[in-house]
Coordinates of C-alpha atoms in Angstrom, one line a residue:
Chain A
M7 CA -4.1 8.5 6.1
A8 CA -6.5 7.7 3.4
A9 CA -8.7 5.0 2.0
I10 CA -8.1 3.7 -1.6
E11 CA -10.9 3.1 -3.8
L12 CA -10.9 1.5 -7.1
R13 CA -13.9 1.8 -9.6
G14 CA -14.1 -0.4 -12.7
L15 CA -10.2 -0.1 -13.1
T16 CA -9.1 -1.5 -16.3
K17 CA -5.6 -1.7 -17.9
V18 CA -5.1 -3.0 -21.4
Y19 CA -1.4 -3.0 -22.6
P20 CA -0.6 -2.0 -26.3
G21 CA -1.1 -5.3 -28.0
G22 CA -4.4 -6.1 -26.4
V23 CA -3.3 -7.9 -23.2
K24 CA -5.8 -7.1 -20.5
A25 CA -3.9 -7.0 -17.3
L26 CA -6.7 -5.6 -15.2
D27 CA -10.4 -6.3 -16.0
A28 CA -12.8 -3.9 -14.4
L29 CA -11.7 -4.2 -10.9
D30 CA -13.7 -2.7 -8.0
L31 CA -11.9 -2.7 -4.6
V32 CA -12.2 -0.6 -1.5
I33 CA -9.2 -0.6 1.0
P34 CA -10.4 1.2 4.2
D35 CA -8.1 3.7 5.9
G36 CA -5.2 2.3 7.9
E37 CA -5.5 -1.4 6.6
F38 CA -2.8 -3.6 5.7
F39 CA -3.9 -5.0 2.5
A40 CA -2.3 -7.9 0.4
L41 CA -2.5 -8.4 -3.4
L42 CA -1.8 -12.2 -4.0
G43 CA -1.6 -14.2 -7.0
P44 CA 0.5 -16.1 -9.2
S45 CA 3.0 -14.2 -11.6
G46 CA 1.4 -12.6 -14.5
C47 CA -2.0 -12.2 -12.8
G48 CA -1.9 -8.3 -12.8
K49 CA -1.0 -7.8 -9.1
T50 CA 2.0 -5.6 -9.8
T51 CA 0.3 -3.8 -12.6
L52 CA -2.5 -3.0 -10.1
L53 CA -0.1 -1.6 -7.7
R54 CA 1.6 0.4 -10.3
T55 CA -1.6 1.8 -11.4
I56 CA -2.5 3.0 -7.9
A57 CA 0.9 4.6 -7.7
G58 CA 0.4 6.3 -11.2
L59 CA 3.4 4.6 -12.8
E60 CA 1.0 2.9 -15.2
A61 CA -1.9 4.9 -16.7
A62 CA -5.3 3.2 -16.4
S63 CA -7.3 2.5 -19.6
G64 CA -10.5 2.7 -17.9
G65 CA -12.2 3.2 -14.4
S66 CA -10.9 5.4 -11.7
V67 CA -8.5 5.4 -8.7
L68 CA -9.5 7.4 -5.7
I69 CA -7.1 8.1 -2.6
G70 CA -8.8 9.7 0.4
E71 CA -11.9 10.3 -1.8
R72 CA -9.8 12.4 -4.2
D73 CA -9.9 11.2 -7.9
V74 CA -6.3 10.8 -8.8
T75 CA -6.9 8.8 -12.0
G76 CA -5.2 11.5 -14.1
T77 CA -2.7 12.7 -11.7
Q78 CA 1.0 12.2 -12.0
P79 CA 2.7 9.7 -9.4
G80 CA 4.1 12.7 -7.5
G81 CA 0.8 14.3 -7.0
R82 CA -1.0 11.4 -5.5
D83 CA 0.5 11.6 -2.0
V84 CA 1.6 7.9 -1.9
A85 CA 5.0 6.4 -1.3
M86 CA 6.4 3.2 -2.8
V87 CA 9.0 0.6 -1.9
F88 CA 10.2 -1.2 -5.0
Q89 CA 11.2 -4.8 -5.2
D90 CA 14.9 -3.9 -5.6
Y91 CA 14.4 -1.0 -3.1
A92 CA 15.7 1.5 -5.7
L93 CA 18.0 3.1 -3.2
F94 CA 20.1 5.7 -5.0
P95 CA 23.6 4.2 -5.1
H96 CA 25.4 7.5 -5.1
M97 CA 23.8 9.0 -2.0
D98 CA 24.5 7.9 1.5
V99 CA 21.7 6.6 3.8
T100 CA 20.8 10.1 5.2
D101 CA 20.4 11.6 1.7
N102 CA 18.4 8.5 0.5
I103 CA 15.9 8.9 3.4
A104 CA 15.9 12.7 3.0
Y105 CA 15.4 12.5 -0.8
P106 CA 11.7 13.0 -0.7
L107 CA 12.0 16.0 1.5
R108 CA 14.6 17.4 -1.0
I109 CA 12.0 17.3 -3.7
K110 CA 9.6 19.2 -1.5
K111 CA 12.2 21.9 -1.1
V112 CA 12.6 21.3 2.7
D113 CA 15.8 22.9 3.9
K114 CA 18.9 21.0 4.5
A115 CA 19.1 21.1 8.3
T116 CA 15.4 20.0 8.6
R117 CA 16.0 17.3 6.3
R118 CA 19.0 15.9 8.0
D119 CA 17.0 16.0 11.4
K120 CA 14.1 14.3 10.0
A121 CA 16.3 11.5 8.3
A122 CA 18.1 11.1 11.6
E123 CA 14.9 10.7 13.4
V124 CA 13.3 8.2 11.1
G125 CA 16.6 6.3 10.8
A126 CA 16.9 6.0 14.4
R127 CA 13.4 4.6 14.6
L128 CA 14.4 1.8 12.3
G129 CA 17.7 1.2 14.0
L130 CA 19.9 2.7 11.3
E131 CA 21.8 5.2 13.5
Q132 CA 25.1 3.6 12.9
L133 CA 24.7 3.4 9.2
M134 CA 23.6 7.0 8.3
D135 CA 26.8 7.7 6.4
R136 CA 27.1 4.5 4.4
R137 CA 26.3 4.1 0.8
P138 CA 23.7 1.3 -0.1
G139 CA 26.3 -0.8 -1.6
Q140 CA 27.8 -1.2 2.0
L141 CA 24.6 -2.4 3.5
S142 CA 23.1 -5.9 3.9
G143 CA 19.8 -6.9 2.2
G144 CA 17.9 -6.4 5.4
Q145 CA 19.4 -3.0 6.0
Q146 CA 18.7 -1.8 2.6
Q147 CA 15.0 -2.7 3.0
R148 CA 14.9 -0.7 6.3
V149 CA 16.4 2.3 4.5
A150 CA 13.8 2.1 1.9
L151 CA 11.2 1.7 4.5
A152 CA 12.6 4.9 6.4
R153 CA 12.6 6.7 3.1
V154 CA 8.8 6.1 2.6
M155 CA 8.2 7.0 6.2
A156 CA 9.9 10.3 5.8
T157 CA 7.4 11.3 3.0
Q158 CA 4.5 11.1 5.5
A159 CA 2.3 10.0 2.6
Q160 CA -1.4 9.2 2.6
A161 CA -0.7 5.5 1.7
F162 CA 2.2 3.1 1.3
L163 CA 2.7 0.7 -1.6
F164 CA 5.1 -2.2 -1.3
D165 CA 6.0 -4.2 -4.3
E166 CA 7.2 -7.7 -3.2
P167 CA 8.9 -6.2 -0.1
L168 CA 10.2 -9.5 1.3
S169 CA 11.3 -11.3 -1.9
N170 CA 14.9 -9.9 -1.9
L171 CA 15.7 -11.2 1.7
D172 CA 16.9 -14.8 2.5
A173 CA 14.4 -17.2 4.2
R174 CA 15.5 -16.6 7.7
L175 CA 15.5 -12.8 7.4
R176 CA 12.2 -13.0 5.7
L177 CA 10.4 -14.3 8.6
E178 CA 12.0 -11.5 11.0
A179 CA 11.1 -8.8 8.4
R180 CA 7.5 -10.1 8.2
T181 CA 6.9 -9.6 11.8
F182 CA 8.8 -6.3 11.7
L183 CA 6.7 -5.0 8.8
K184 CA 3.4 -5.9 10.3
K185 CA 4.4 -4.3 13.7
L186 CA 5.6 -1.1 11.9
Q187 CA 2.5 -0.7 9.8
R188 CA 0.2 -1.2 13.0
E189 CA 2.2 1.4 14.7
L190 CA 2.2 3.9 11.9
G191 CA -1.5 3.2 10.9
V192 CA -0.9 4.2 7.4
T193 CA -3.0 2.4 4.6
T194 CA -0.6 0.0 3.1
V195 CA -1.0 -2.2 0.0
F196 CA 1.6 -4.9 -0.7
V197 CA 2.0 -7.3 -3.5
T198 CA 3.3 -10.8 -3.0
H199 CA 3.2 -14.1 -4.8
D200 CA 3.7 -16.0 -1.5
Q201 CA 0.4 -17.0 0.0
A202 CA 2.0 -17.6 3.4
E203 CA 3.3 -14.0 3.5
A204 CA -0.2 -12.6 2.7
L205 CA -1.9 -14.8 5.3
A206 CA 0.6 -13.8 8.0
M207 CA 0.8 -10.1 7.5
A208 CA -2.4 -8.8 5.9
D209 CA -5.6 -7.5 7.5
R210 CA -7.4 -8.2 4.4
M211 CA -6.3 -9.7 1.0
A212 CA -7.4 -10.0 -2.6
V213 CA -6.5 -13.2 -4.5
M214 CA -5.9 -12.3 -8.2
E215 CA -6.0 -14.3 -11.3
A216 CA -5.6 -13.2 -15.0
G217 CA -6.6 -9.6 -14.2
H218 CA -9.6 -10.5 -12.0
I219 CA -9.9 -10.6 -8.2
R220 CA -11.2 -14.0 -7.3
Q221 CA -11.7 -13.4 -3.7
I222 CA -11.3 -10.7 -1.2
G223 CA -11.4 -11.3 2.7
T224 CA -9.6 -11.7 5.9
P225 CA -6.7 -14.3 5.8
A226 CA -9.0 -16.6 8.0
E227 CA -11.8 -16.4 5.5
V228 CA -9.7 -17.0 2.5
F229 CA -7.9 -19.9 4.2
R230 CA -11.0 -21.7 5.6
R231 CA -13.5 -20.8 2.9
P232 CA -12.1 -20.3 -0.6
V233 CA -14.9 -19.3 -2.6
N234 CA -13.7 -21.1 -5.8
T235 CA -11.4 -23.9 -6.7
F236 CA -8.6 -21.5 -8.0
V237 CA -8.3 -19.8 -4.5
A238 CA -8.7 -23.1 -2.9
G239 CA -5.6 -24.6 -4.9
F240 CA -3.6 -21.5 -4.4
I241 CA -3.9 -20.8 -0.8
G242 CA -2.2 -23.1 1.8
S243 CA 1.3 -24.3 2.3
T244 CA 0.3 -27.9 1.5
P245 CA -2.2 -27.8 -1.4
M246 CA -5.9 -28.5 -0.6
N247 CA -7.3 -31.9 -1.7
L248 CA -9.6 -31.2 -4.6
L249 CA -11.4 -34.5 -5.6
D250 CA -13.9 -35.1 -8.3
G251 CA -17.1 -36.6 -6.8
L252 CA -20.8 -37.4 -7.3
V253 CA -23.8 -36.8 -5.1
R254 CA -25.4 -40.0 -4.0
G255 CA -28.5 -39.5 -2.0
D256 CA -27.4 -37.8 1.3
T257 CA -23.8 -38.9 0.9
L258 CA -21.0 -38.1 -1.5
E259 CA -19.0 -40.6 -3.6
V260 CA -15.4 -39.4 -3.8
A261 CA -12.6 -41.6 -5.1
G262 CA -14.6 -44.6 -4.7
C263 CA -15.2 -43.9 -1.0
K264 CA -18.4 -42.7 0.7
V265 CA -18.1 -39.4 2.6
A266 CA -20.5 -37.2 4.4
V267 CA -22.0 -34.2 3.0
P268 CA -20.1 -31.1 4.6
A269 CA -22.0 -28.9 7.0
L270 CA -21.8 -25.9 4.7
A271 CA -23.4 -27.8 1.7
E272 CA -26.0 -29.6 3.6
G273 CA -29.5 -29.4 1.8
R274 CA -28.0 -27.6 -1.2
L275 CA -27.1 -30.5 -3.4
S276 CA -29.2 -32.7 -5.6
D277 CA -28.8 -36.3 -6.2
G278 CA -26.5 -37.3 -9.1
E279 CA -24.8 -34.0 -9.3
K280 CA -21.1 -33.7 -10.2
I281 CA -19.1 -31.9 -7.7
V282 CA -15.5 -31.3 -6.5
Y283 CA -14.9 -32.1 -2.9
G284 CA -12.3 -30.0 -1.2
V285 CA -10.6 -30.6 2.1
R286 CA -7.2 -29.3 3.5
P287 CA -4.7 -32.0 4.5
E288 CA -4.7 -30.3 7.9
Y289 CA -8.4 -30.8 8.4
M290 CA -8.1 -34.7 7.9
T291 CA -8.0 -37.2 10.8
Y292 CA -5.7 -40.1 9.9
S293 CA -6.3 -43.6 11.2
D294 CA -4.8 -47.1 10.6
E295 CA -8.2 -48.7 11.1
P296 CA -11.1 -48.5 8.6
A297 CA -13.1 -45.5 9.8
E298 CA -16.8 -44.3 9.3
G299 CA -16.8 -41.8 6.3
G300 CA -13.1 -42.3 5.8
I301 CA -11.2 -42.3 2.5
G302 CA -9.1 -45.4 2.5
G303 CA -6.0 -46.2 0.4
K304 CA -2.3 -47.2 0.5
V305 CA 0.3 -44.8 1.9
A306 CA 2.5 -43.9 -1.1
I307 CA 4.8 -41.1 0.3
V308 CA 5.4 -39.6 3.7
E309 CA 7.1 -36.2 3.9
N310 CA 8.4 -34.7 7.0
L311 CA 7.2 -31.3 7.8
G312 CA 8.9 -30.9 11.1
A313 CA 6.4 -31.1 13.9
S314 CA 4.0 -33.2 11.6
H315 CA 4.1 -35.4 8.5
L316 CA 2.4 -35.0 5.2
V317 CA 1.0 -38.5 4.2
T318 CA 0.1 -39.1 0.6
L319 CA -2.5 -41.9 0.1
D320 CA -3.2 -43.6 -3.2
V321 CA -7.0 -44.0 -3.2
N322 CA -8.1 -46.0 -6.4
D323 CA -5.3 -44.0 -8.4
V324 CA -6.5 -40.7 -6.8
I325 CA -4.0 -38.8 -4.7
V326 CA -5.3 -37.8 -1.3
Q327 CA -3.1 -36.0 1.3
A328 CA -3.4 -35.7 5.1
V329 CA -1.3 -34.2 7.8
V330 CA -0.5 -36.6 10.7
P331 CA 1.1 -35.3 13.8
E332 CA 4.5 -36.6 14.8
G333 CA 4.9 -40.0 16.4
S334 CA 2.0 -41.6 14.6
E335 CA 3.1 -41.5 11.1
P336 CA 2.6 -44.6 9.0
A337 CA 5.2 -46.5 6.9
V338 CA 5.0 -46.3 3.1
G339 CA 2.7 -49.3 1.8
D340 CA 0.4 -49.5 4.9
D341 CA -3.3 -49.2 4.6
G342 CA -4.6 -46.0 5.8
Y343 CA -7.8 -44.0 6.3
A344 CA -8.3 -40.3 6.2
V345 CA -11.5 -38.8 7.8
P346 CA -12.4 -35.2 6.6
R347 CA -13.7 -32.8 9.3
S348 CA -17.2 -32.1 8.1
D349 CA -17.3 -28.7 9.4
R350 CA -14.0 -27.8 7.2
A351 CA -14.8 -29.8 4.2
L352 CA -16.1 -27.8 1.2
V353 CA -18.0 -28.7 -1.9
Y354 CA -17.6 -26.9 -5.3
R355 CA -20.0 -26.9 -8.0
D356 CA -18.6 -25.6 -11.4
G357 CA -15.6 -24.3 -9.7
E358 CA -17.8 -22.1 -7.2
L359 CA -18.3 -22.9 -3.5
V360 CA -21.7 -24.4 -2.5
S361 CA -22.8 -22.5 0.5
Chain B
M26 CA 64.5 -27.7 -28.3
T27 CA 65.1 -28.4 -31.9
P28 CA 67.2 -25.9 -33.9
R29 CA 64.2 -25.4 -36.0
F30 CA 62.2 -24.2 -32.8
V31 CA 65.0 -22.0 -31.8
L32 CA 65.2 -20.4 -35.2
G33 CA 61.5 -19.8 -35.2
R34 CA 61.7 -18.2 -31.8
I35 CA 64.5 -16.0 -32.9
G36 CA 62.5 -14.9 -36.2
F37 CA 59.5 -14.3 -34.1
Y38 CA 61.1 -11.9 -31.6
T39 CA 63.0 -10.2 -34.3
L40 CA 59.7 -9.4 -36.1
I41 CA 58.2 -8.1 -32.9
A42 CA 61.3 -6.0 -32.2
V43 CA 61.0 -4.4 -35.8
L44 CA 57.3 -3.8 -35.3
L45 CA 57.9 -2.2 -31.9
A46 CA 60.7 0.0 -33.2
F47 CA 58.4 1.1 -36.1
F48 CA 56.1 2.6 -33.5
T49 CA 58.7 3.6 -30.9
I50 CA 61.1 5.5 -33.1
P51 CA 58.6 8.4 -34.0
L52 CA 57.8 8.7 -30.2
L53 CA 61.4 8.7 -29.3
W54 CA 62.1 11.4 -31.9
L55 CA 59.1 13.5 -30.4
V56 CA 60.7 13.5 -26.9
T57 CA 64.3 14.0 -27.9
A58 CA 64.2 16.3 -30.9
P59 CA 62.7 19.3 -28.9
F60 CA 65.8 19.3 -26.6
T61 CA 68.3 19.1 -29.4
S62 CA 69.8 22.3 -30.9
D63 CA 69.8 21.2 -34.5
P64 CA 67.3 18.4 -35.0
T65 CA 67.2 16.1 -38.0
Y66 CA 65.0 13.3 -39.1
E67 CA 67.3 11.0 -36.9
V68 CA 66.8 10.2 -33.3
R69 CA 69.7 11.5 -31.5
M70 CA 71.0 11.9 -28.0
P71 CA 69.7 15.4 -27.1
D72 CA 72.0 18.1 -25.8
F73 CA 69.1 19.4 -23.6
T74 CA 68.8 22.9 -24.9
W75 CA 65.9 25.1 -24.1
E76 CA 66.3 27.3 -27.2
N77 CA 63.5 25.4 -29.2
F78 CA 60.9 26.2 -26.5
Q79 CA 62.2 29.8 -26.5
A80 CA 61.4 30.0 -30.1
V81 CA 58.0 28.5 -29.8
L82 CA 57.2 30.9 -27.0
E83 CA 58.3 33.8 -29.3
H84 CA 56.3 32.6 -32.3
P85 CA 53.2 34.9 -32.5
Y86 CA 50.6 32.2 -33.1
A87 CA 52.0 29.0 -31.4
L88 CA 50.8 29.3 -27.8
P89 CA 47.5 31.1 -28.7
S90 CA 46.7 28.3 -31.0
L91 CA 46.9 25.9 -28.1
W92 CA 44.6 28.0 -26.3
N93 CA 42.3 28.0 -29.3
S94 CA 42.5 24.3 -29.3
L95 CA 41.4 24.2 -25.7
V96 CA 38.5 26.4 -26.3
L97 CA 37.4 24.5 -29.3
S98 CA 37.6 21.1 -27.8
V99 CA 36.2 21.9 -24.3
G100 CA 33.4 23.8 -25.9
T101 CA 32.4 21.1 -28.1
A102 CA 32.8 18.6 -25.3
L103 CA 30.5 20.5 -23.0
L104 CA 27.7 20.8 -25.8
V105 CA 28.1 17.2 -26.8
V106 CA 27.9 15.8 -23.1
V107 CA 24.8 17.9 -22.4
M108 CA 22.9 17.4 -25.6
A109 CA 23.9 13.7 -25.9
A110 CA 22.9 13.0 -22.3
L111 CA 19.4 14.6 -22.8
A112 CA 18.9 12.8 -26.1
A113 CA 20.1 9.5 -24.9
Y114 CA 18.0 9.5 -21.9
A115 CA 14.8 10.3 -24.0
L116 CA 15.7 7.7 -26.6
S117 CA 16.4 5.2 -23.9
R118 CA 13.2 5.7 -22.0
V119 CA 10.6 6.6 -24.5
R120 CA 9.3 4.1 -26.9
L121 CA 9.5 5.4 -30.4
P122 CA 8.5 3.4 -33.5
G123 CA 11.7 3.0 -35.6
R124 CA 13.8 4.1 -32.7
D125 CA 16.7 1.7 -33.3
A126 CA 16.7 2.2 -37.0
L127 CA 17.0 5.9 -36.4
L128 CA 20.0 5.3 -34.1
Y129 CA 21.8 3.2 -36.6
A130 CA 21.0 5.7 -39.4
L131 CA 22.4 8.5 -37.3
L132 CA 25.6 6.6 -36.5
L133 CA 26.1 5.8 -40.1
L134 CA 25.6 9.4 -41.2
S135 CA 27.8 10.8 -38.5
S136 CA 31.0 9.7 -40.0
I137 CA 30.0 11.5 -43.1
I138 CA 29.0 14.7 -41.6
T139 CA 32.3 16.0 -40.4
G140 CA 34.2 13.9 -43.0
T141 CA 35.7 14.9 -46.2
A142 CA 32.6 14.0 -48.2
A143 CA 30.5 16.8 -46.7
M144 CA 33.3 19.4 -47.1
V145 CA 31.7 21.5 -49.8
P146 CA 28.2 21.6 -48.5
L147 CA 29.4 22.3 -44.9
F148 CA 31.5 25.2 -46.1
Q149 CA 28.5 26.5 -48.0
L150 CA 26.3 26.3 -45.1
A151 CA 28.7 28.0 -42.8
V152 CA 29.0 30.9 -45.4
E153 CA 25.3 31.3 -45.6
L154 CA 24.7 31.1 -41.8
N155 CA 27.6 33.7 -41.4
L156 CA 29.4 31.2 -39.3
I157 CA 32.6 31.3 -41.3
D158 CA 35.7 32.3 -39.4
S159 CA 33.8 32.0 -36.1
Q160 CA 34.9 29.7 -33.4
L161 CA 31.4 29.2 -32.2
G162 CA 30.3 28.1 -35.6
L163 CA 33.0 25.7 -35.8
I164 CA 32.0 24.4 -32.2
L165 CA 28.5 23.9 -33.5
I166 CA 29.5 21.9 -36.6
L167 CA 31.9 19.7 -34.7
T168 CA 29.2 19.1 -32.2
G169 CA 26.9 18.0 -34.8
G170 CA 29.5 15.6 -36.1
L171 CA 30.2 14.0 -32.7
L172 CA 26.6 13.9 -31.4
P173 CA 25.2 10.8 -33.1
A174 CA 28.1 8.6 -32.0
A175 CA 27.9 10.1 -28.5
I176 CA 24.1 9.4 -28.4
F177 CA 24.6 6.0 -29.4
M178 CA 27.2 5.3 -26.8
L179 CA 25.4 7.0 -23.9
K180 CA 22.2 5.3 -24.8
D181 CA 24.0 2.0 -23.9
F182 CA 24.9 3.6 -20.4
M183 CA 21.3 4.6 -19.9
D184 CA 19.8 1.3 -20.9
S185 CA 21.9 -0.5 -18.3
T186 CA 20.5 1.7 -15.3
P187 CA 17.6 0.1 -13.7
K188 CA 14.2 1.9 -14.3
S189 CA 13.1 1.6 -10.7
Y190 CA 15.5 4.4 -9.6
E191 CA 13.7 6.8 -11.7
E192 CA 10.2 5.5 -11.0
S193 CA 11.1 5.7 -7.3
A194 CA 12.1 9.4 -7.7
R195 CA 8.8 9.9 -9.8
V196 CA 6.7 8.5 -7.0
F197 CA 8.3 11.1 -4.7
G198 CA 7.3 13.9 -7.0
A199 CA 10.6 14.6 -8.8
S200 CA 10.1 16.3 -12.2
P201 CA 11.8 14.8 -15.4
L202 CA 14.7 17.3 -15.2
Q203 CA 15.2 16.7 -11.5
I204 CA 15.3 12.9 -12.2
V205 CA 18.0 13.5 -14.7
R206 CA 19.9 15.8 -12.4
H207 CA 19.7 14.0 -9.2
V208 CA 19.6 10.3 -10.2
V209 CA 20.5 9.6 -14.0
V210 CA 23.5 11.8 -14.4
P211 CA 25.2 10.6 -11.1
L212 CA 24.6 7.0 -12.2
V213 CA 26.1 7.4 -15.8
R214 CA 29.0 9.7 -14.7
P215 CA 31.5 7.3 -16.0
G216 CA 29.7 7.3 -19.3
L217 CA 29.7 11.0 -19.4
A218 CA 33.3 11.2 -18.6
T219 CA 34.1 8.8 -21.4
I220 CA 32.1 11.0 -23.9
A221 CA 33.8 14.2 -22.8
V222 CA 37.3 12.8 -23.2
W223 CA 36.4 11.1 -26.4
S224 CA 35.0 14.5 -27.8
I225 CA 38.1 16.6 -26.6
A226 CA 40.5 14.2 -28.0
N227 CA 38.5 14.2 -31.4
V228 CA 38.5 17.9 -31.7
W229 CA 42.0 18.4 -30.5
G230 CA 43.2 16.3 -33.4
N231 CA 40.9 17.4 -36.1
F232 CA 42.6 19.4 -38.8
L233 CA 40.2 19.5 -41.7
M234 CA 37.3 21.3 -40.2
P235 CA 39.2 24.3 -38.5
Y236 CA 41.4 24.5 -41.7
L237 CA 38.3 24.8 -43.8
L238 CA 36.1 27.3 -41.7
L239 CA 38.7 29.4 -39.9
S240 CA 40.8 31.5 -42.1
D241 CA 41.8 34.1 -39.5
V242 CA 45.2 32.7 -38.1
E243 CA 44.5 34.2 -34.7
K244 CA 41.6 31.7 -34.3
Q245 CA 43.2 28.7 -35.6
P246 CA 44.0 25.7 -33.4
A247 CA 47.2 24.1 -32.8
A248 CA 46.5 21.2 -35.4
V249 CA 46.3 24.0 -38.1
I250 CA 49.2 26.0 -36.9
T251 CA 51.5 22.9 -37.1
Y252 CA 50.9 22.8 -40.8
T253 CA 52.3 26.4 -41.1
L254 CA 55.6 25.8 -39.3
Y255 CA 58.2 26.2 -42.2
T256 CA 61.4 28.0 -42.5
E257 CA 62.0 30.9 -44.8
G258 CA 63.3 28.5 -47.3
G259 CA 60.1 26.5 -47.5
Q260 CA 61.6 23.5 -45.6
A261 CA 59.8 22.0 -42.7
N262 CA 61.1 23.7 -39.6
L263 CA 62.1 20.7 -37.5
R264 CA 63.0 22.6 -34.4
M265 CA 59.6 24.2 -34.1
L266 CA 57.7 21.2 -35.5
S267 CA 59.1 18.9 -32.8
T268 CA 58.8 21.2 -30.0
F269 CA 55.3 22.4 -30.8
G270 CA 54.4 18.7 -31.5
L271 CA 55.4 17.8 -28.0
L272 CA 53.5 20.7 -26.5
Y273 CA 50.6 19.7 -28.6
S274 CA 50.5 16.2 -27.3
V275 CA 51.2 16.5 -23.8
P276 CA 47.7 17.9 -22.6
V277 CA 45.9 15.0 -24.2
V278 CA 48.1 12.5 -22.5
L279 CA 47.8 14.3 -19.1
M280 CA 43.8 14.3 -19.6
Y281 CA 43.7 10.6 -20.4
L282 CA 45.9 9.8 -17.2
F283 CA 43.7 12.1 -15.0
V284 CA 40.4 10.7 -16.2
S285 CA 41.7 7.1 -16.2
K286 CA 42.6 7.7 -12.6
K287 CA 39.5 9.3 -11.5
Y288 CA 37.0 7.1 -13.3
G289 CA 39.0 4.2 -14.5
F290 CA 36.7 3.9 -17.5
R291 CA 34.9 1.2 -15.5
F292 CA 31.1 0.9 -14.9
H293 CA 30.5 0.9 -11.3
G294 CA 26.7 0.6 -10.3
G295 CA 26.1 -0.2 -6.6
I296 CA 22.8 -1.9 -7.9
K297 CA 20.9 -4.3 -5.8
R298 CA 20.2 -7.3 -8.1

């Protein structure tokens, strides 16, 4: 078990593309940490640089307070699960799980025992003689996990661990992975492009964009208080309303409506300033009647989310979305009013959170 | 069914029959003549005699030459497979400037190296290196001739195996040679089998190089010995030629059947996409 620390980590690809730009990050011992971002943001490069599969162009990587920047992948004492699992197709499950031990020159009997023990822990007892080609996606994933567990490495690295599973299985695997990580207590870093996955599984997460970390925090912090408009727009199953506005005295003018200054920004704004007003659709109270501090418009679209509905209002040609509980959804064309919760609404100035 | 159509069909099948006969008759001769007591150039019903085989057995160089062929072809195939596998792996995984140009140049040159064009310089080279009349020398030269094409073919196999297998092994601490042994070779085994068979068949049928470089008749392979099977009168010895020809072709046919059954010359990956 070990903490992972990155100091000024930079990766420049030949051709001048800067995949990582002077990243600083500390992942404490035993943490389940998510690297989240859109494709091409450098999250996979970061993971591969920690593993040693990519050489850093600058800065350093420390694992358990040991500087491993120049160490080969095999000497870093980390184990990695690849997106395609990379199970060796010519070996059966036992040999696959035992492969790291074979490299460490552990004798055959011990290897088989260890593989059987780890395999049993992940419910693979019946499958130990099969080849990867005879396993389902979920079983292959468990074999890949068993293989990294057999290494007893200081840290685990997972590259998009759930992306090869179908939607139903992904939810089960999410719970399973989180439980397993908690039980093992091994520092684990995983990469994902799915914000719901990161929110659900991680103890803490980093949101990345174009080689930079835009926010580090617990899922709750990142969800409730995105520190900039990039993170605000990226996190959340239904995108946050980000509306251009103006400060008018002690209220805000947003999409032609008057709304109250959110609690967080109170006393920090000056009259006439241009701002972006952000509020999640989940933090809006919808009503049919004109309401104090509400944003009023015509209902343009109603989308069914299951237990609730996503109502899209057309407010003076600006789109505003609100989540409405089932049973009280409006009809398209109705007049509607959405009142933001002032303890959850946020104000951004030049793309950064005002707080 | 116009008469014109019928005539067209008849003409078409006749043409095919003639073409087929053109290729089958020599093969028929090869399987019947060895069992005939006095073979001519005609294909005849054999009288099933074993005398011709007896004669081949008694010939001082016939059977040893088949053994020589085996030594030369298997030796060359082993060298080609090992060296081509290592080179193709490196070329497939390491980015070199001008790599593709290099590969194409090698492929182009390979057909010249063991070909007639380089006959004289190759002979000179072998004389200078004291490799004349040595089976090892011949194996080295044949290997050199086959390697470029083998590397070219194997690189394709290597390119099509996902990198994550090797990266996975690397993170577990495997050395490059361990990765090749444990992961890459098993994955490209059908490719290696193809290269081995191709090399063996190539050397087995090669006449020019052993003819040039091996003057000791005890070291010469079957392809060269065939050339010496004449009667005292200077006529082609059809009894010996046909029987020896049959013995010469059977091992290659058997090898093809065996490998095709074992590997099927198919690519099978078991890759999670």
